[in-house]
Steps between C-alpha positions, in 0.01 A plus 500: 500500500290243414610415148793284620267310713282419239759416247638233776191324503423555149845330430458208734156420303677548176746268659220195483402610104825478375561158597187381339594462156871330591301240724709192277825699574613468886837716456285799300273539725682468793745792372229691341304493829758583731589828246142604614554452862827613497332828360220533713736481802710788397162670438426432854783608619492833339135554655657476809786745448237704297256485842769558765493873526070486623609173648770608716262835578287301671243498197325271273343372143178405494404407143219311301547188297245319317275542807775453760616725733832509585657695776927539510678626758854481673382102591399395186807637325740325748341141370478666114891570562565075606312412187637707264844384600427152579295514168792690318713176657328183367383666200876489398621202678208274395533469135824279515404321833195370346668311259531234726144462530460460155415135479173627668347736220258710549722802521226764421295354727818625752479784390135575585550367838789711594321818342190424693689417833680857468241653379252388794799647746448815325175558517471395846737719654341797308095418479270706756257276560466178715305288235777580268722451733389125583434410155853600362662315801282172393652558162817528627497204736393268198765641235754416759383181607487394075866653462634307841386168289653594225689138537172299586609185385692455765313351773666699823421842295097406504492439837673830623299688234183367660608570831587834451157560283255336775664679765486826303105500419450382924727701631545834310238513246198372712598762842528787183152374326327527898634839589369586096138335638515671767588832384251478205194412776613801663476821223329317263653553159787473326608844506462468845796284518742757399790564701428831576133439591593182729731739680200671604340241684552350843651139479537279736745225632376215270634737228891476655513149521322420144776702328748388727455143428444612116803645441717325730445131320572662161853692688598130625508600890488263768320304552311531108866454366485120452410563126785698419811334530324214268358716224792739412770256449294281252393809285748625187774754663330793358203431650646466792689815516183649469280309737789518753559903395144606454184274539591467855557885508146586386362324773698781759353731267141380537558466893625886522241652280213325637609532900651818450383707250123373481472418913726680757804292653457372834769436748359170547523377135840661470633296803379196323598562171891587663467184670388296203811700345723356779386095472487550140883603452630295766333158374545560132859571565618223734314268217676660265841438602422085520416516159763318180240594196576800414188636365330342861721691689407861318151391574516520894711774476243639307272480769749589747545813355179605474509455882724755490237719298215438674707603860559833314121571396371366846737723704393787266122411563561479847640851593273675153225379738652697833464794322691843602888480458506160471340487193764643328729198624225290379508599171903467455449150692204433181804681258741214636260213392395675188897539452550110560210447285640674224890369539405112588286509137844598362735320634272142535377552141925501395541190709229300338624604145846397650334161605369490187840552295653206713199277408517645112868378485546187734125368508576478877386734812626209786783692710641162576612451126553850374860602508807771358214736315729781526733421292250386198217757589718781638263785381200315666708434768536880606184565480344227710779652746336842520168324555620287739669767692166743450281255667760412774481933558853496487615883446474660210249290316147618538385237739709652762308852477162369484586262806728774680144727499327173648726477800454877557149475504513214748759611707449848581137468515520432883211241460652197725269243196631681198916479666470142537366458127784686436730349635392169329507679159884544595528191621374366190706683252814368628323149387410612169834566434633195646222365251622640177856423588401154435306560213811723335789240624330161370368615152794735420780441703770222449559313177296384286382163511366259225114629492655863492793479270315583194315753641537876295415887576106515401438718202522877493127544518477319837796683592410850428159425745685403737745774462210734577390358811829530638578847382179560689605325790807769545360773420165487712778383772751761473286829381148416669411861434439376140203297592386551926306874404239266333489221812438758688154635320262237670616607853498846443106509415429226761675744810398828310856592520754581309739365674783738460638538843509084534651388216778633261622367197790642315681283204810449759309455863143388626387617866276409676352718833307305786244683734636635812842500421713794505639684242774322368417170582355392179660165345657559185690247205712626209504201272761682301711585741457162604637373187754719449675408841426140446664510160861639657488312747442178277801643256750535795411135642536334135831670424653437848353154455501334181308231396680155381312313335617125608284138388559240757430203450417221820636199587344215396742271661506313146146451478270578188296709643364803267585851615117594491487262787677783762292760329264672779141460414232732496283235821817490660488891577382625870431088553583623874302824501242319325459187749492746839201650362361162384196528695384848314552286128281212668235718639512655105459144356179456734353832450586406090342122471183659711436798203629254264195231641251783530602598110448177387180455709355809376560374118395194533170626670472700215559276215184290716279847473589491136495152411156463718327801319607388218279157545265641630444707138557227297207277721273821450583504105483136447152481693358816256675343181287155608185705551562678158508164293251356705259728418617484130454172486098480673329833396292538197630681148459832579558805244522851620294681227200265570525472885529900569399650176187311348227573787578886444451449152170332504423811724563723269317288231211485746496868570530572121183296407283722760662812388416368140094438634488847675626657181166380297257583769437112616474374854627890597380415895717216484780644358483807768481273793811332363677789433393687858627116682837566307555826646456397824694195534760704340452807808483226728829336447686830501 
């Protein structure tokens, strides 16, 4: 199984050689790179479809590679399975976006980056050891942070780059490089530090919070989510779509293999990871819906979503740890965030590209301006529909499932805690959708004004991406048996269960069965059956009701004013909504200029370290360089052969002249106390 695995990463790294010799050509090796990446994703993919059968058995491949161990279960393939598609994705939709970075250059450098950034994912979701495991995710922090300046010459890009970079190393990398100190004082060695050897050992609470704080800055929760909604919006689309859709991802992969897998789950940490969940998706959303750049707004839904996530895998931590009965509803709560995982990388990753399509065409991403898309972009148009509708978990897009299995896991879990989360997930949905109904409505909906009216469909390249993501958004939504056997793995080895008699999935109905409850009173959805009575009932209402299309135009009473000016803008949306909870958004702006000072104290404290110790060498250089030519300038002519070399050869000369005298038989006494002295200064300075 492993030669598709090593072709991917053989591919990515062939990715960076090709691009080498066309470094004077920025189309070339942009195209010629993304051919490699665009192969080495369907590699990937077909090592997961190739691995499913052991993965799905609860098995595992453990394999060698240049040294590294690598260990690949039901876990690792879920992330392998986001960046093979999200890979797949950009690696067809970059080639033509990138033309409008052209005036930049450097396109093989691009290239490089992206393969390195993907290729860092990789390997960290499918390395076995925690030195590995740290280095790759340094790797992958810095690729990321180079592609998110991309643009650096603009001024506001530098400064979110080097927030999101210093808070990165303090927040994530520096928790991850403790727990690695740590760990390594503990066993000793490196091999020590392999998963399955660390999952030996007892660990302690110190070890919770290092990896919570770790992975939860690099996932954008609250409150380590100040970084995010700056950094994604300033990087290229396709970057986006893929820090949005998988960076973030691999840091709920890290937290649920190290907490999980390597410790134990705790009820404790899972009722604080569900209630990180809870802030995390109510905050990012509510800022999300205040929001007129478009690109801004996908990034706090991007970290209210993950909320979302991370109230799945803490549930599922949470009742794994109760053990018994209930650990079978923890792992389908840990399948539901898994499930989110999986659909949000999907459906997030289309709406970036689609962010990125408006951008490509209109050089604009301000809601306020944007206007009658639809009927210029209608193709693009769709498909930002079905990702707008996914993420809203309106039925029968995939967001619905994943979210449906959240609210099942909350709700029937007859935890008091867990219902309230859940009923703020819910609560929260309904703005998501209110949300993207702005989004939709401003940038496509109306007619087109003067900043849109040139505006064309994107080409087919960026279409057919996009086409896939939303293919995959149906089909993941309407037949989840195609991909939920797999989301299931992780829990089934954490509850040593198999999970049969709690959750069935057929390609027409998923069930679900809660402890205690009687037979019969399992809770059940039939997406297609869904869909099917949805779709008559739709037919009947638009024949009995037709649509006429009417344009009316206002009154102006006479006066000049331009139609645009009775066009609804995107700031004037939820204005009421938004000023009732006014004193959330103000609390936000506090809790934002404090990490923003701290940021910018932490920098500038170390620019000081760096700028002082830099000084400091040059003082301690310049002192020995002054020393050096003093002494150049006031000792005596010296040479080397005559200041070492010449006394031991007038020894030998010496020596030779007795030896001589001894040979014809003169002064032989003389000679022999000589010779006897010579021996034993020689015994005496060994």
């Amino acid at each position: 199984m492993m030669e598709f695995f090593t072709l991917t990463l053989g591919l990515y790294m062939a990715s960076m050689l090709a691009v080498l010799p066309l470094r004077n050509n920025y189309e070339k090796s942009i195209r010629v790179g993304h051919a490699f990446t665009a192969l080495a994703s369907l590699a990937l993919l077909a090592f997961v479809i190739e691995a499913l059968p052991t993965a799905v058995r609860g098995g595992a491949i453990d394999l060698t590679l240049v040294g590294i161990s690598f260990h690949i279960d039901g876990l690792s393939l879920i992330l392998c399975m986001v960046l093979g598609i999200l890979g797949l994705a950009t690696s067809l939709y970059s080639p033509r976006y990138m033309e409008s970075y052209k005036k930049l250059g450097r396109g093989w450098v691009y290239i490089i980056l992206y393969s390195t950034f993907m290729l860092s994912m990789i390997l960290i979701v499918t390395v076995a050891n925690l030195l590995w495991f740290v280095f790759f995710w340094e790797v992958m922090t810095l690729a990321s942070y180079l592609l998110m300046i991309w643009e650096h010459n603009e001024d506001h890009v530098r400064k979110a780059g080097w927030k999101y970079f210093v808070t990165m190393h303090i927040t994530s990398t520096l928790p991850l490089l403790l727990a690695l100190a740590l760990l390594y004082a503990k066993t000793g060695s490196v091999e020590g530090l392999d998963f399955a050897n660390l999952s030996k050992l007892h660990l302690g609470a110190i070890y919770y919070l290092l990896f919570l704080i770790g992975f939860g800055s690099k996932a954008g929760v609250v409150p380590i989510h100040f970084w995010l909604p700056d950094a994604h919006p300033i990087a290229p689309s396709n970057v986006s779509a893929l820090m949005s859709g998988a960076m973030i991802k691999v840091a709920v992969y890290g937290l649920v293999r190290l907490t999980c897998f390597v410790m134990k789950p705790t009820e404790i940490f899972g009722y604080i990871v569900g209630a990180i969940g809870a802030i995390t998706l109510t905050v990012g959303t509510l800022y999300a819906l205040k929001q007129t750049d478009a690109k801004r707004l996908l990034a706090y839904h991007s970290v209210g979503q993950m909320g979302y996530i991370w109230l799945g895998v803490g549930t599922g931590i949470l009742f794994l740890a109760k053990g018994g009965e209930w650990a079978a509803f923890g792992a389908i709560a840990l399948t539901a965030g898994l499930y989110h995982l999986l659909n949000h990388a999907i459906f997030k990753g289309l709406l970036f590209l689609s962010a990125g399509s408006i951008l490509y065409r209109t050089r604009s991403k301000d809601l306020n301006k944007l206007a009658g898309l639809a009927k210029l972009m209608p193709v693009t148009a769709v498909f930002t529909f079905v990702a707008a509708m996914s993420i809203a978990g309106v039925p029968p897009f995939n967001g619905f499932m994943s979210k449906w299995m959240i609210y099942q896991a909350t709700f029937l879990s007859r935890n008091i805690v867990i219902v309230i989360f859940g009923i703020f997930a819910l609560f929260i949905s309904s703005v998501t959708l209110a949300s993207f109904l702005k989004f939709y409505t401003t940038a496509f909906g109306g007619e087109p004004n003067e900043l849109t009216k040139e505006a064309k469909e994107v080409p087919i390249e960026m279409l057919i991406a996009k086409g896939l993501l939303a293919l995959l958004c149906l089909l993941f939504g309407l037949i989840p048996s195609t991909v939920v056997p797999l989301l299931v793995s992780p829990g089934k080895i954490l509850s040593c269960s198999d999970l049969s008699g709690w959750l069935t999935i057929t390609p027409s109905f998923i069930m679900i069965k809660v402890p205690g409850m009687p037979a019969g009173g399992e809770t059940l959805f039939k997406p297609l059956l869904f869909v099917i009575v949805f779709g008559v009932a739709f037919t009947v209402l638009y024949v009995a009701f037709p649509i006429h299309k009417r344009i009316y135009k206002p009154w102006t009473l006479g006066e000049p004013v331009p139609i645009d000016a009775y066009k609804m803008k995107a700031g004037n949306y939820y204005e009421a909504f938004e000023e009732y909870i006014h004193f959330l958004y103000r609390w936000g702006n506090e809790l934002s200029k404090l990490g923003r000072k701290i940021t910018d104290s932490t920098s500038h404290a170390y620019l000081w370290l760096c700028t002082k110790l830099h000084e400091i060498s040059g003082t301690i250089s310049k002192d020995l360089t002054n020393a050096g030519l003093l002494y150049l300038r006031s000792a005596s002519e010296l040479y080397l052969d005559e200041f070492i070399f010449a006394p031991f050869v007038k020894i030998l000369c010496g020596l030779g002249l007795v030896l001589d005298e001894e040979s014809r038989k003169v002064n032989a006494g003389l000679t022999l106390a000589f010779v006897t002295l010579a021996i034993i200064l020689v015994l005496t300075l060994l």
